[in-house]
PDB file of C-alpha atoms in Angstrom:
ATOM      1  CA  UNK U  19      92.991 -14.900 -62.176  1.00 84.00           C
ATOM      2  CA  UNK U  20      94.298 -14.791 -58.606  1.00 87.00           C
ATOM      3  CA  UNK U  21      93.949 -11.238 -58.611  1.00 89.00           C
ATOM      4  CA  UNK U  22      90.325 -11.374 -59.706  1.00 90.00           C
ATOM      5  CA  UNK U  23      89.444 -14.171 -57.046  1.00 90.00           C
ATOM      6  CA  UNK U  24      91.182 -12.038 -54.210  1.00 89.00           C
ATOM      7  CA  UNK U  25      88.677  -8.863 -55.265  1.00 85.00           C
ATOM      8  CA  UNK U  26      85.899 -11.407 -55.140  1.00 87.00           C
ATOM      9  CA  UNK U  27      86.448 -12.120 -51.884  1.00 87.00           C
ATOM     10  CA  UNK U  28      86.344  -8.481 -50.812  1.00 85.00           C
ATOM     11  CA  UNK U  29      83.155  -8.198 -52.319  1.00 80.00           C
ATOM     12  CA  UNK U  30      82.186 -10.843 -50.343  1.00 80.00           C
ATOM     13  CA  UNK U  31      83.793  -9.781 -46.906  1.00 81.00           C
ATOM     14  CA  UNK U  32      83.981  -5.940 -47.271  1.00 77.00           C
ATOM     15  CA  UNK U  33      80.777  -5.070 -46.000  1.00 71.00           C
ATOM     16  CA  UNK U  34      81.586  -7.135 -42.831  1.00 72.00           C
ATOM     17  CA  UNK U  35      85.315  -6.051 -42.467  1.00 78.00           C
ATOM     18  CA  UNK U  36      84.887  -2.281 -43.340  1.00 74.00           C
ATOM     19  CA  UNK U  37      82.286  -1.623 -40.652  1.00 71.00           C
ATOM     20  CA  UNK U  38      84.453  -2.852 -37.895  1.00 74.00           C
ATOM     21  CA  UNK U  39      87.236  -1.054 -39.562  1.00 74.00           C
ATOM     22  CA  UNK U  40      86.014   2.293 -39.596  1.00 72.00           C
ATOM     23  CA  UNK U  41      85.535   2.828 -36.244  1.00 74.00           C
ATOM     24  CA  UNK U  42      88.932   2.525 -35.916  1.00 77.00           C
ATOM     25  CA  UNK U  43      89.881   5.061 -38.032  1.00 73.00           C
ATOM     26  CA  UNK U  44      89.006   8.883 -38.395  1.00 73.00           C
ATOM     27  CA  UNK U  45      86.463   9.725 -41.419  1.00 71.00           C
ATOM     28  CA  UNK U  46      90.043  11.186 -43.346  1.00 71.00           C
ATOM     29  CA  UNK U  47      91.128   7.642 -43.399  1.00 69.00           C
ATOM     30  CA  UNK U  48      87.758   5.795 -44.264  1.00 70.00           C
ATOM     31  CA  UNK U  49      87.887   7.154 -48.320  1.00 73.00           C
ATOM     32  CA  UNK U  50      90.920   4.862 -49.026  1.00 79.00           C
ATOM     33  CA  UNK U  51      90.506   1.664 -47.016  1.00 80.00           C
ATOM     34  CA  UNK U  52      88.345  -0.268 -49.102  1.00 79.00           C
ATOM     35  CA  UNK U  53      90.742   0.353 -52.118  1.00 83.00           C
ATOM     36  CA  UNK U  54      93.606  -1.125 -49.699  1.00 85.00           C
ATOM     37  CA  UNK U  55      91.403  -3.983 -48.395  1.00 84.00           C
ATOM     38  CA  UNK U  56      90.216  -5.056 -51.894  1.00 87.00           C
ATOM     39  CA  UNK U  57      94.115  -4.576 -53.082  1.00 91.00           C
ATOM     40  CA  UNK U  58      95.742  -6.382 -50.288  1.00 92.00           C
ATOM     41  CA  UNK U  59      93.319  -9.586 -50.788  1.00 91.00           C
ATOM     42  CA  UNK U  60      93.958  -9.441 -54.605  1.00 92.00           C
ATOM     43  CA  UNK U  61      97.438  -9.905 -53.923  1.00 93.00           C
ATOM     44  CA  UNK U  62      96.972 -12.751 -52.065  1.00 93.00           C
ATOM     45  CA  UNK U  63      94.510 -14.179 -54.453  1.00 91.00           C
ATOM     46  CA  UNK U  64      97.768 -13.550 -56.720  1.00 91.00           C
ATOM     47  CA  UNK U  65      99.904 -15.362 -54.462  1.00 91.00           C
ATOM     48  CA  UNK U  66      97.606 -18.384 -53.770  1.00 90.00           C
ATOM     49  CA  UNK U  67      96.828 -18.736 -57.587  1.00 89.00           C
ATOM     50  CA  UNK U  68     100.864 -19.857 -57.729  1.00 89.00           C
ATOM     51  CA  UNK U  69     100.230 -22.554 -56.057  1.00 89.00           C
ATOM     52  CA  UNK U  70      96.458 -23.352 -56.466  1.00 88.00           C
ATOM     53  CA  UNK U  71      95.558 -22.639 -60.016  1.00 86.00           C
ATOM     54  CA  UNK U  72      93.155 -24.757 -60.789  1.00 86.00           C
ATOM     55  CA  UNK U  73      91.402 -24.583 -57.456  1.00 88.00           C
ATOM     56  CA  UNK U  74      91.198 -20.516 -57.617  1.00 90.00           C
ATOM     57  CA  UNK U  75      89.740 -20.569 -60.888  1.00 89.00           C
ATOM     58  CA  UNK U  76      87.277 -22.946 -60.477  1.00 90.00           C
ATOM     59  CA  UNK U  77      86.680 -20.804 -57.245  1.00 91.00           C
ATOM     60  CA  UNK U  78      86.748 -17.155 -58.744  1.00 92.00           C
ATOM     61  CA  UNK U  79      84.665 -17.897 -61.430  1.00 92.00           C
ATOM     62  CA  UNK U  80      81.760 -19.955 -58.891  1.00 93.00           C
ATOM     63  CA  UNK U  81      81.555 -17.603 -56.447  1.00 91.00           C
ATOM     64  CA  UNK U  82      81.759 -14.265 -58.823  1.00 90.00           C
ATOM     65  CA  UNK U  83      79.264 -15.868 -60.748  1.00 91.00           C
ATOM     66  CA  UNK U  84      77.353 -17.080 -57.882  1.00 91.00           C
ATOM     67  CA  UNK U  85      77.513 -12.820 -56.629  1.00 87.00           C
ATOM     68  CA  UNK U  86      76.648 -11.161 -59.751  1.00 87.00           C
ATOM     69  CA  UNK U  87      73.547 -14.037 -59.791  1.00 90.00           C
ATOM     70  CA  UNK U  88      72.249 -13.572 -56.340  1.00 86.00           C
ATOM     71  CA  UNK U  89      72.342  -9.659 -56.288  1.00 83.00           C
ATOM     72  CA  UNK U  90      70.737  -9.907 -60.145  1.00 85.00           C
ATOM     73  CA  UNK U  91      67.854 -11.906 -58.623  1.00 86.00           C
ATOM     74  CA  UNK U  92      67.629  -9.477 -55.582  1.00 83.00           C
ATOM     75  CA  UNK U  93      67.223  -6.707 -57.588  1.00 82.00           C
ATOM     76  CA  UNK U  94      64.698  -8.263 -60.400  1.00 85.00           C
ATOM     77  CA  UNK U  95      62.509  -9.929 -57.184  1.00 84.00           C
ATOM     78  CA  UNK U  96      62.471  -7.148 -54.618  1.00 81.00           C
ATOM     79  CA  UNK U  97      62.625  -4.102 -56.935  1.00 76.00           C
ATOM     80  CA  UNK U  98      63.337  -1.162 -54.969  1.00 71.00           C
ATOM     81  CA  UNK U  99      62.417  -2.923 -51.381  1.00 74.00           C
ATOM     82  CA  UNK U 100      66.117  -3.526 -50.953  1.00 69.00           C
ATOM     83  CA  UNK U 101      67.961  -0.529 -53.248  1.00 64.00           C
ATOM     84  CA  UNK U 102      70.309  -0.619 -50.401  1.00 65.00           C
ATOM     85  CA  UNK U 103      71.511  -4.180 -50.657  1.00 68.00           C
ATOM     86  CA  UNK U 104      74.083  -4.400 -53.399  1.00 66.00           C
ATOM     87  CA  UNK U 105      77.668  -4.658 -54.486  1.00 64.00           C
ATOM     88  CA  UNK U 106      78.419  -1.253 -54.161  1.00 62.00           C
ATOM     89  CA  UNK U 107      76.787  -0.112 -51.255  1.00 65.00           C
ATOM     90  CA  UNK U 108      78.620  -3.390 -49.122  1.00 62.00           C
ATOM     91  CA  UNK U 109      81.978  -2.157 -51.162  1.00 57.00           C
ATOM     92  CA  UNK U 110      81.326   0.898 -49.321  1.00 57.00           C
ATOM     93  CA  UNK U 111      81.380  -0.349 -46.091  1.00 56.00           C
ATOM     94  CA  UNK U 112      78.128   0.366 -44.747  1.00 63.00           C
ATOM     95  CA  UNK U 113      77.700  -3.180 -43.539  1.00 65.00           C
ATOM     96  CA  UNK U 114      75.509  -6.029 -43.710  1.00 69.00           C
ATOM     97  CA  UNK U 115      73.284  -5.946 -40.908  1.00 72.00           C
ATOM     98  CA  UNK U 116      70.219  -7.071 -41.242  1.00 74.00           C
ATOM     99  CA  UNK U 117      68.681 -10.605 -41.352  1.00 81.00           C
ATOM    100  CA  UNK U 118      67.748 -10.159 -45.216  1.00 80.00           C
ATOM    101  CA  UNK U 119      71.247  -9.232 -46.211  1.00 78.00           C
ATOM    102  CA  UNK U 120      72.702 -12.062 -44.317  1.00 79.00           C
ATOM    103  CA  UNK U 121      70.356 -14.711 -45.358  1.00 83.00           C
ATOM    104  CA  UNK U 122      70.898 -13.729 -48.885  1.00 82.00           C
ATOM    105  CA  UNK U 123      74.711 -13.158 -48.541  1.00 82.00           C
ATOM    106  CA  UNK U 124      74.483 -16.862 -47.975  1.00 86.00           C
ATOM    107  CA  UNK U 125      72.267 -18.370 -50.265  1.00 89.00           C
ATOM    108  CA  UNK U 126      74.898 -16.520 -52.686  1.00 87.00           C
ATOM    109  CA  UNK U 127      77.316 -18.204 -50.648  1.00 89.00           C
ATOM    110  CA  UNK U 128      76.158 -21.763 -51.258  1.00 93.00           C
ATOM    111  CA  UNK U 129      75.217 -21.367 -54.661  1.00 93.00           C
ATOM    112  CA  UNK U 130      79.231 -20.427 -55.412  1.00 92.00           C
ATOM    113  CA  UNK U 131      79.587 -23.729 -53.363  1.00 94.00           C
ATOM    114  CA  UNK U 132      77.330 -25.918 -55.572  1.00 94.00           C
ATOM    115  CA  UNK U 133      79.153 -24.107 -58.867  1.00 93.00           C
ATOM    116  CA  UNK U 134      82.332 -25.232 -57.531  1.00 92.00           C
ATOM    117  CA  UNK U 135      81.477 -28.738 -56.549  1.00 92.00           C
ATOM    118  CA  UNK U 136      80.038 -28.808 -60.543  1.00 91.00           C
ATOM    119  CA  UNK U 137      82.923 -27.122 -62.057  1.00 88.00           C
ATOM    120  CA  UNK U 138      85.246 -29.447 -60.015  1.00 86.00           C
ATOM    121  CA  UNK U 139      83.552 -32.344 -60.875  1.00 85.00           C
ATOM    122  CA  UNK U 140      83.602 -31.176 -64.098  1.00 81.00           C
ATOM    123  CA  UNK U 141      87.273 -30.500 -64.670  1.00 75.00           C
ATOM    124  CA  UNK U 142      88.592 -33.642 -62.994  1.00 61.00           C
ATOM    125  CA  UNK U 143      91.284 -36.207 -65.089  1.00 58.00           C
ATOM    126  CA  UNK U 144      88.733 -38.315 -66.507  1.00 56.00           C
ATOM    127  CA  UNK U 145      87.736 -37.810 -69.871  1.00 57.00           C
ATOM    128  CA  UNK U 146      84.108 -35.653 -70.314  1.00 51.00           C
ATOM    129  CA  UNK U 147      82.848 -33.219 -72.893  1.00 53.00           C
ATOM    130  CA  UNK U 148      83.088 -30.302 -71.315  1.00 50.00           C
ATOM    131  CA  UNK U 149      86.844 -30.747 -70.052  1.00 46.00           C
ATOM    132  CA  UNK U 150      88.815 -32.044 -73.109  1.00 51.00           C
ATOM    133  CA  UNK U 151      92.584 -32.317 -72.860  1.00 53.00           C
ATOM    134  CA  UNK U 152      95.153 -30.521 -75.183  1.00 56.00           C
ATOM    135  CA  UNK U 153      97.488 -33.084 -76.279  1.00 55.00           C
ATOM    136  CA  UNK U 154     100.489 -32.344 -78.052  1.00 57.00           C
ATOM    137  CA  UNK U 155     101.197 -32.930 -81.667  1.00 57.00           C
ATOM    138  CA  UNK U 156     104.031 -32.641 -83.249  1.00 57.00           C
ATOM    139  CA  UNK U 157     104.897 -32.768 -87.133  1.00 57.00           C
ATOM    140  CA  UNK U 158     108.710 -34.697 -88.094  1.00 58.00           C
ATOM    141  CA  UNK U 159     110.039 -35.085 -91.361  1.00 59.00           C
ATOM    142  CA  UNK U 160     111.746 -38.009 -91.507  1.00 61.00           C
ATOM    143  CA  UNK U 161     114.463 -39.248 -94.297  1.00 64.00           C
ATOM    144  CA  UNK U 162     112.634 -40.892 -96.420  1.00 62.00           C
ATOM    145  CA  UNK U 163     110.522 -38.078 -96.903  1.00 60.00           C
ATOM    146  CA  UNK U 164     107.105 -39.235 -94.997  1.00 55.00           C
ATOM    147  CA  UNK U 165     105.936 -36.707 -92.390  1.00 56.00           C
ATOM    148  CA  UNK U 166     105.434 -38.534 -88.738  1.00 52.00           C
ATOM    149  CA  UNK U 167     102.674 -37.653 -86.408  1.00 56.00           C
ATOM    150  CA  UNK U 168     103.358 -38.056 -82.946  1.00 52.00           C
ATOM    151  CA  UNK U 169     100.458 -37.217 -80.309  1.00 53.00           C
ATOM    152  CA  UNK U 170      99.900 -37.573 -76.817  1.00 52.00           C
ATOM    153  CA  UNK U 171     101.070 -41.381 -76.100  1.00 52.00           C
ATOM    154  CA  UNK U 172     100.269 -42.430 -79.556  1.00 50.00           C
ATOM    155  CA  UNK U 173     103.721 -42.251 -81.576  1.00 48.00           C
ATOM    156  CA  UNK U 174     104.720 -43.506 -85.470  1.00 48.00           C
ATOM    157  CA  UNK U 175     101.756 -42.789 -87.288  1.00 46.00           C
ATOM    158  CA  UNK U 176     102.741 -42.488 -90.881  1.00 49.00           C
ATOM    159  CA  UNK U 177     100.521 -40.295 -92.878  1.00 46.00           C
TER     160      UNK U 177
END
């Protein structure tokens, strides 16, 4: 999951990063550099999901759902008006600059904001629908021949 949150951010940030980039390198260079960009984030999403699991998930999937949303609605809304404007043309590099790209790059932005606060909200310790804990059970045989179930803090049940 780290991997896939540290590709979502260079969806987010290539089209910003790879226009500065390429003008510091010659055109022989350019094919390869997103491929390094998006690889070199994706192993720090790797890294950072060690430490930060929960947090990256609830991250990766917000804001990649929050990307594939916003550029859905683009599309479906202004048709062919903005053709240009999409995952694969800022994976390219060609940048993101002008004021309907940025304005749009963050509404995506804080709707993967408002899907995190929900999914973290969602998630938390307390007990909800939507975020039920595993708890362990585990079957003993005991002398006597009755079978034990012990799960989560509740222990001796005889069945």
């Amino acid at each position: 999951m780290g991997i896939a949150a540290g590709l979502i951010v260079a969806l987010y940030t290539n089209g910003f990063v790879m226009t500065h980039l390429y003008s510091q390198f010659s055109s022989l260079n350019q094919s390869w550099m997103p491929y390094v960009y998006a690889a070199i984030l994706g192993l720090i999403g790797c890294l950072l999901a060690l430490r930060m699991e929960k947090l990256i998930i609830i991250a990766a999937t917000s804001f990649g759902g929050a990307y594939l949303l916003g550029f859905g609605v683009i599309r479906l809304a202004w048709k062919s008006t903005h053709a240009d404007l999409g995952p694969m043309y800022l994976f390219s590099g060609n940048g993101c600059e002008g004021c309907f790209c940025k304005v749009a790059l963050l509404m995506i932005v804080c709707v993967g904001l408002v899907g995190m606060l929900v999914q973290y909200r969602r998630t938390a310790d307390t007990e909800h629908v939507l975020s039920r804990r595993t708890q362990d059970v585990y079957v003993v045989s005991s002398p006597d021949s009755h079978v034990l179930l012990i799960r989560g803090n509740e222990k001796g049940l005889a069945l």
